Coordinates of C-alpha atoms in Angstrom, one line a residue:
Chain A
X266 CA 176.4 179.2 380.1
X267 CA 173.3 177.1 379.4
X268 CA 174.0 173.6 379.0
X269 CA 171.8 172.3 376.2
X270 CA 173.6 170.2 374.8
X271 CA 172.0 166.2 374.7
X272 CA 174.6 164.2 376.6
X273 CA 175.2 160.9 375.4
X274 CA 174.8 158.0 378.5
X275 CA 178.7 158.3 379.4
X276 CA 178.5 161.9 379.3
X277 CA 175.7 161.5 381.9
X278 CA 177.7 159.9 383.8
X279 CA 180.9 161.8 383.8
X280 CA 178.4 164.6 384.7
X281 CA 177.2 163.0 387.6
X282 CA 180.6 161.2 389.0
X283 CA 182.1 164.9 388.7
X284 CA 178.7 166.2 391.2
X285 CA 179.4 163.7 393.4
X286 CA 182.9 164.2 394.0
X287 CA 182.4 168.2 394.4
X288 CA 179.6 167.4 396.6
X289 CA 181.7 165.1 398.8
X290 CA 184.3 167.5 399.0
X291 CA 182.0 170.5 400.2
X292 CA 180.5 167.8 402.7
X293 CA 184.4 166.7 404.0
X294 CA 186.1 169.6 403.7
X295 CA 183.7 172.9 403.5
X296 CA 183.8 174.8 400.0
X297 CA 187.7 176.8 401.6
X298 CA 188.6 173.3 401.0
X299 CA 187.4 173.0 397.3
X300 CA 189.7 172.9 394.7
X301 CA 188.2 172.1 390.9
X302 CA 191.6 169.8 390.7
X303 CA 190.8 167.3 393.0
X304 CA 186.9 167.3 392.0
X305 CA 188.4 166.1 388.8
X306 CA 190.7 163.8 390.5
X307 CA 188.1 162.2 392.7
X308 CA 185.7 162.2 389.5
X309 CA 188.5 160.9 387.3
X310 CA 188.3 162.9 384.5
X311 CA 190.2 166.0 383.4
X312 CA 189.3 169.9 384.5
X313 CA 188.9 170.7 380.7
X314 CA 186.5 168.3 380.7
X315 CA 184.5 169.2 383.6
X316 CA 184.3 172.9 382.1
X317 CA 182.9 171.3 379.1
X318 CA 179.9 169.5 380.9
X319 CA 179.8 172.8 383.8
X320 CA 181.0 175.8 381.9
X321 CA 183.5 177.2 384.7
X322 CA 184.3 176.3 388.0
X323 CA 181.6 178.8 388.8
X324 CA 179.2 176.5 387.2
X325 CA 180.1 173.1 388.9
X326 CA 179.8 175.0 392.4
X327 CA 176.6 176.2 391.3
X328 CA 175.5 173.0 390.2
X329 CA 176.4 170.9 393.2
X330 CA 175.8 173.9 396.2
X331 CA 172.1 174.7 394.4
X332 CA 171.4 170.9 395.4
X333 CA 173.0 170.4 398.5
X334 CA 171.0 173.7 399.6
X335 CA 167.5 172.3 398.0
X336 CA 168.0 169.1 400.0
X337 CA 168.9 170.7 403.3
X338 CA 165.5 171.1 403.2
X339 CA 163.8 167.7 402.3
X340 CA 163.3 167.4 405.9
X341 CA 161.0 170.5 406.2
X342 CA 159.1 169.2 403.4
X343 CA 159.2 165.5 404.7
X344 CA 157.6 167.1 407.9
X345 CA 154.8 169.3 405.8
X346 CA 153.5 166.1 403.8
X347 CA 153.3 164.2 407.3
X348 CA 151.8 167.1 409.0
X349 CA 149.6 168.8 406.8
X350 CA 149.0 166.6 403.5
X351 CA 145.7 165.8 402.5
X352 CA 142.8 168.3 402.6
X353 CA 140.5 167.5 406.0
X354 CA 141.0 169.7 409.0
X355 CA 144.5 171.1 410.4
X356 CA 145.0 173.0 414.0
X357 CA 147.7 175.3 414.7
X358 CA 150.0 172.7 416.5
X359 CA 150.4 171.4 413.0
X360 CA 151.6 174.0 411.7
X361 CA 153.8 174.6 414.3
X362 CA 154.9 171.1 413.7
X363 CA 156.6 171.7 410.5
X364 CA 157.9 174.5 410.9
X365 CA 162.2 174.1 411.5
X366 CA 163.1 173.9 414.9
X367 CA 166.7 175.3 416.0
X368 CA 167.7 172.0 417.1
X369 CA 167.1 168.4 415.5
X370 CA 169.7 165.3 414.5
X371 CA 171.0 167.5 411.3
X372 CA 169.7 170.6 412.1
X373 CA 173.8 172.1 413.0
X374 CA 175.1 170.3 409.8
X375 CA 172.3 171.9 407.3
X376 CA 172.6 175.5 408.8
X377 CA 176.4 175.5 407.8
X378 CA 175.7 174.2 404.6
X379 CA 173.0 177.1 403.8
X380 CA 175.5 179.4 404.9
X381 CA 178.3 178.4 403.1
X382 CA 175.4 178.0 400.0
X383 CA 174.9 182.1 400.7
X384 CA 178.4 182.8 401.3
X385 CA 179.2 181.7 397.4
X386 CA 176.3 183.2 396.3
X387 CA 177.9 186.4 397.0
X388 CA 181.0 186.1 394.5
X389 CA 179.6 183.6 391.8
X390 CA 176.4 185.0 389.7
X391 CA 175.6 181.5 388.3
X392 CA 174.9 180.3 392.1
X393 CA 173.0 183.6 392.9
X394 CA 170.7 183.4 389.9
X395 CA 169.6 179.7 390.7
X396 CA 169.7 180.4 394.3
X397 CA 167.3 183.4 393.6
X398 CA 165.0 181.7 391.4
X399 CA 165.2 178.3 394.2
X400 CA 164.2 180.8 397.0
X401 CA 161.5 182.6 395.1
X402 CA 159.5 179.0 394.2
X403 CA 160.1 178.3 397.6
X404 CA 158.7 181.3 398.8
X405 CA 155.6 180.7 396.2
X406 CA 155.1 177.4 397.7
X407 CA 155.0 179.1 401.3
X408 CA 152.4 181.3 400.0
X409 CA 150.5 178.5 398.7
X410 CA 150.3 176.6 401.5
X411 CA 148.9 179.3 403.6
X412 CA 146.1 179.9 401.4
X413 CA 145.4 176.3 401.6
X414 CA 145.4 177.0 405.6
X415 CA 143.4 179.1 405.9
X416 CA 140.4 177.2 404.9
X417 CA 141.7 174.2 406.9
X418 CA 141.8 175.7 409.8
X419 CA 139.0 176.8 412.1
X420 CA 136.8 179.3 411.4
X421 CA 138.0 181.7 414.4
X422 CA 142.1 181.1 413.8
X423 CA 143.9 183.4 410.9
X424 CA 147.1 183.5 410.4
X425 CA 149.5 186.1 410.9
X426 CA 151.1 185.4 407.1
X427 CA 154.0 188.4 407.7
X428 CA 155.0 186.1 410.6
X429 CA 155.9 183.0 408.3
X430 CA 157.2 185.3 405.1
X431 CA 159.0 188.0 406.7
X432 CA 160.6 186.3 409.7
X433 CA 160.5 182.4 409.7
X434 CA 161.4 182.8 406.5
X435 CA 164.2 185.0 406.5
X436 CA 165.9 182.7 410.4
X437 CA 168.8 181.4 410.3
X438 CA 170.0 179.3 413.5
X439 CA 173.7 179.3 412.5
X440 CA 173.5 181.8 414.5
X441 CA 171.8 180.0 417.1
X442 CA 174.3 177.2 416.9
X443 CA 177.2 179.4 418.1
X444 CA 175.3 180.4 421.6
X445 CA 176.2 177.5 423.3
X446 CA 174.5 177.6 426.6
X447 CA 172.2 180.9 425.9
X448 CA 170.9 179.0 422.7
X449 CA 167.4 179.1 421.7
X450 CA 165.2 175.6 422.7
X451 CA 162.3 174.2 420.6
X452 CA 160.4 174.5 423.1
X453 CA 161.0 178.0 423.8
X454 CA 160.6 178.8 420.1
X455 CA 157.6 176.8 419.7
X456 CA 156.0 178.5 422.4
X457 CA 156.9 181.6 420.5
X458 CA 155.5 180.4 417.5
X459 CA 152.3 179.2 418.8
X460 CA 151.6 182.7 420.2
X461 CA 152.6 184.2 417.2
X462 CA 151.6 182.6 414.1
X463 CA 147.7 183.3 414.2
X464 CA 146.1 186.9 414.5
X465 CA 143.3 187.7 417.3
Chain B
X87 CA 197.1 179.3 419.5
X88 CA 197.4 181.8 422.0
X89 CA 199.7 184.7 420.9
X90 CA 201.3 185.7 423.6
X91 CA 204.5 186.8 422.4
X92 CA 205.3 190.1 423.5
X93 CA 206.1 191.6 419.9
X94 CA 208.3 194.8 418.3
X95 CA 207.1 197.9 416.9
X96 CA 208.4 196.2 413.3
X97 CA 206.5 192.6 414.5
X98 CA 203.2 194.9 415.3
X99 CA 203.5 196.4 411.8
X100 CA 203.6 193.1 410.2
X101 CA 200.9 191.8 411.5
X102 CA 198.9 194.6 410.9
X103 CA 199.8 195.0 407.2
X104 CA 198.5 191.0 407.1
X105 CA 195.9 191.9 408.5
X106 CA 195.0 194.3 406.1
X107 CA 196.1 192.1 403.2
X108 CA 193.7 189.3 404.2
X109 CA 191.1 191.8 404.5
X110 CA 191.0 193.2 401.1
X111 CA 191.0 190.2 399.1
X112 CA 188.3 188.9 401.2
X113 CA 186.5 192.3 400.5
X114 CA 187.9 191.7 396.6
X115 CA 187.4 188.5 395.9
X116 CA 185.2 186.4 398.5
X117 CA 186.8 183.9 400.6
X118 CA 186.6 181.1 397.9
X119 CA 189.2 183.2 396.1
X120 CA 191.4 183.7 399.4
X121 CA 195.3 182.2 399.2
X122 CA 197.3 182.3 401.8
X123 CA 200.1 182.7 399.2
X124 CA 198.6 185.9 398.2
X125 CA 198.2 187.6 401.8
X126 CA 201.4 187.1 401.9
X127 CA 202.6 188.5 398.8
X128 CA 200.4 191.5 399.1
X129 CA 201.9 192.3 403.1
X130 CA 205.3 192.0 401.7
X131 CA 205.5 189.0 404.2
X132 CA 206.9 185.5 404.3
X133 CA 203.6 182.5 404.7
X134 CA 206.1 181.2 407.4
X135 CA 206.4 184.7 409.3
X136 CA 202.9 185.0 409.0
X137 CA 202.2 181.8 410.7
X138 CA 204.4 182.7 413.3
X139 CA 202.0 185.4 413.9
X140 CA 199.0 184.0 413.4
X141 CA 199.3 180.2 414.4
X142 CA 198.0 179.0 410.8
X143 CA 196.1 179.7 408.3
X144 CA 193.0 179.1 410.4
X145 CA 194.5 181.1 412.6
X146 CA 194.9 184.6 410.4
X147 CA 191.0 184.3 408.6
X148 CA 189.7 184.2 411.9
X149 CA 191.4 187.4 413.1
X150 CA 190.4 188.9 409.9
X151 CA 187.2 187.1 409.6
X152 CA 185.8 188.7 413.2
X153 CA 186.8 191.8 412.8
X154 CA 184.5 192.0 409.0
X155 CA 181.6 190.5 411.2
X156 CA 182.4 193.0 414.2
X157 CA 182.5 195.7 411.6
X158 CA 179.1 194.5 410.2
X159 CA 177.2 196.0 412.8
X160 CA 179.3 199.1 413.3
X161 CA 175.8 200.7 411.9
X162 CA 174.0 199.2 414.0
X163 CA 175.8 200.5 417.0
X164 CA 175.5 204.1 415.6
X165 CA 172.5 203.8 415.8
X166 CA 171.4 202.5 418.8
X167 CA 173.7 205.2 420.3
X168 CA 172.4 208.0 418.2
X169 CA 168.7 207.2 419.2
X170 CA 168.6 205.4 422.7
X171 CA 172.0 207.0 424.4
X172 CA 171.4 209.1 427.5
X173 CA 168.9 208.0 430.1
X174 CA 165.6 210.0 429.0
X175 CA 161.9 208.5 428.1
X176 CA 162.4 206.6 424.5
X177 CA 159.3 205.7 422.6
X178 CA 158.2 202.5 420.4
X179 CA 159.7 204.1 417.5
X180 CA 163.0 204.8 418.6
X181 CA 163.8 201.1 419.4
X182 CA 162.8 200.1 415.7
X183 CA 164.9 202.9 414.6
X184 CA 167.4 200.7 415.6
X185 CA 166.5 197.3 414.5
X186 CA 168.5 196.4 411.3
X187 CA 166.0 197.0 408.0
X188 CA 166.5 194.7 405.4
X189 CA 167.8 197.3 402.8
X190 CA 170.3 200.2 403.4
X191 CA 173.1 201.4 401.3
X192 CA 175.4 198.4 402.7
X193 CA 173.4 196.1 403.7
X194 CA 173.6 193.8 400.5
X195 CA 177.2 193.8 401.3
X196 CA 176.7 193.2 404.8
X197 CA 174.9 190.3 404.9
X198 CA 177.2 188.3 402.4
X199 CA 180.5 189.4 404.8
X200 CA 178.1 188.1 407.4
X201 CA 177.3 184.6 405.3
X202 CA 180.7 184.5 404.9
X203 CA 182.4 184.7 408.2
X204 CA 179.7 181.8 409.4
X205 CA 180.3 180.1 406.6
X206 CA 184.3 179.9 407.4
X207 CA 183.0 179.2 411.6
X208 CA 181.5 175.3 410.0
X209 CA 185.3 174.2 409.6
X210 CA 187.3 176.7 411.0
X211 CA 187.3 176.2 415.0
X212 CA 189.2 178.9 416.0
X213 CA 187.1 181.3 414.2
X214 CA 183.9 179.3 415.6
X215 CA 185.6 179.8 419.2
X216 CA 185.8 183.9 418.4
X217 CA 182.5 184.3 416.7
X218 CA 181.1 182.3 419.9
X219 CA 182.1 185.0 422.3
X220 CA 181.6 187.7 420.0
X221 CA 178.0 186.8 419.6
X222 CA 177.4 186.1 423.5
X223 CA 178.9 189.3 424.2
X224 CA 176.2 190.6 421.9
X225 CA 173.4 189.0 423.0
X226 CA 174.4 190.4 426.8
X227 CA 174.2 193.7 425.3
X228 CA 171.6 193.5 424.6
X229 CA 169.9 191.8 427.3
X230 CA 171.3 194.7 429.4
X231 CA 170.0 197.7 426.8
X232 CA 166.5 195.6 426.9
X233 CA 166.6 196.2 430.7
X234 CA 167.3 199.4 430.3
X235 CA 164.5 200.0 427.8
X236 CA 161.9 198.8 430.1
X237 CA 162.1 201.7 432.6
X238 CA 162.8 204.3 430.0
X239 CA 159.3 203.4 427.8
X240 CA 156.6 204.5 428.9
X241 CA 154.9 202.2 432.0
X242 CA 152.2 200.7 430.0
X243 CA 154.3 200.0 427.2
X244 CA 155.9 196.1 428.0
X245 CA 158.8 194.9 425.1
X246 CA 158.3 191.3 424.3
X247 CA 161.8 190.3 424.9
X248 CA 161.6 186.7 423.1
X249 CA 161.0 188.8 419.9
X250 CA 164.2 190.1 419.8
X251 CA 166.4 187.4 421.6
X252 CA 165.0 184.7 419.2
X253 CA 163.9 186.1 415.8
X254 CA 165.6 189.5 414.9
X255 CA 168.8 188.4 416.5
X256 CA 168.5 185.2 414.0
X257 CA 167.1 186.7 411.2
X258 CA 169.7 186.9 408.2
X259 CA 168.6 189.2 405.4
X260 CA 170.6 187.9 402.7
X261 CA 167.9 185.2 401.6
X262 CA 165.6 188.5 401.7
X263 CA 168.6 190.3 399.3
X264 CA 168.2 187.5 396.8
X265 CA 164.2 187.6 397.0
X266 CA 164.0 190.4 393.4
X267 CA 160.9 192.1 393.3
X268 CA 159.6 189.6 396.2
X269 CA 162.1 190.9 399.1
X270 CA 160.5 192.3 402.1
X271 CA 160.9 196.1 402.5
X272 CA 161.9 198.2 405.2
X273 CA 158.6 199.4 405.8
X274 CA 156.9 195.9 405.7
X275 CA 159.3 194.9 408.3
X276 CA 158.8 198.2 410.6
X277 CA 155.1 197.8 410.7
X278 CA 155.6 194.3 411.8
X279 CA 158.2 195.2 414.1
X280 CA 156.1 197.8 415.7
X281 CA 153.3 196.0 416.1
X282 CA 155.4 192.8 417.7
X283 CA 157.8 194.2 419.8
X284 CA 155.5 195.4 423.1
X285 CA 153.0 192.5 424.2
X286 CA 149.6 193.6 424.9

């Protein structure tokens, strides 16, 4: 259900007090711990209300899980601004640079969150079109940086691009995560990555 | 909980029939729509009886939970036994014949039980402990059929191990599933497998 209807300013607020109590409860409590009764609790307003601003329940998940997945990766971009912004000359330790490690501060927190992001995806089509359409510009942007690459780089180094869109793109260190001591280091992956990313 | 009990023929055939209550309405619904209320009502059980078996509710989704995810890779399995069982010489393509593709008749379904069961593992710690052993136990299999490989290829031809311990065992094709017209197809992802997987 599109929502084009123009909100008045404590509408837009009901809207947003409702996202941040779904999103604190997927944070605290993991979306088996989600019911739309205590979003509208927390949010203090009623559910026929919230299905008003949302549509369905289906559309407040989507809503709230679409943005906690985009921002799981602020740090990647964060990383690709520091590293590679601007236009002058880039080496391939910069590149390796921003591309997600299996380990970092947040790293264990954001791979459940993207999984429990896909997991919903499976059963609620409003999540799964967004999600689809969030991946596919992110994919775009992938894309677009790599041409940019290319002509930042030196002369003699090109990229192996099925590297970065068929298998970076597609990791997932959840998995990862759960080998305790067999896990996967930076600096192992990084290694691999060095050796892999750029063609002969 | 450790269930040690030693239990009846009757006990066994309760647990098995919640077993196979949980399943199907994680199969039906997804486990957003998963009730313990329901399990019960659909195994004919009590939710007090089934804790007895189970330890909590934590306790029966991660029984059922592992076995979806164990299942997942039943395929795989078949495969790897249909193509590399015996001892004889194996070739390059014989070992990709066996690496998951992206897209198969199940695989869409697949990869969202998969999401879903590590979805569950971020606040479900008995699962996480399962899905922990489950996937070591995997990885050593692998190790060992790697080991195997190598004397069974012919003796020019050297696997690059970190290929498969660090990037196809982490890669998770549902963000692939959700990439439309974009996605990655099988043979995109066999050429690049067959040009990665032995090191020069």
């Amino acid at each position: 259900m599109a929502i084009s209807t123009i909100y008045s300013h404590s509408e837009l607020e009901a809207r947003s007090r409702i996202i941040e109590a779904a999103r604190e409860e997927v944070l605290n409590r993991g979306i088996l711990g989600l019911r739309v009764a205590n979003i509208a609790r927390i949010a203090g307003c009623s559910i026929t209300s919230m299905y008003r601003y949302f549509g369905s329940r289906d559309g407040v998940l989507a809503e709230v899980l679409l943005q906690l997945y985009e921002e799981s990766f602020a740090e990647i971009y964060a990383l690709v601004l520091e590293r590679l912004g601007g236009t002058g000359p880039v080496v391939v330790d910069d590149i390796v640079a921003c591309i997600p490690m299996p380990h970092s501060e947040t790293s264990q927190k954001q791979h459940e969150i993207r999984s429990q992001v896909l997991a919903v995806a499976g059963t609620n089509p409003i999540l799964r079109t967004k999600l689809s359409a969030s991946m596919r510009a992110r994919r775009a942007m992938l894309s677009t940086v790599l041409d940019e690459l290319e002509h930042r780089l030196p002369a003699e180094v090109k990229l192996d691009r099925d590297i970065f869109t068929v298998l970076i793109f597609n990791v997932n260190f959840q998995y990862n995560d759960l080998m305790g001591d067999d896990a996967v280091t930076n600096e192992q992956y990084a290694a691999l990555l060095r050796r892999l990313i750029i063609r002969e």
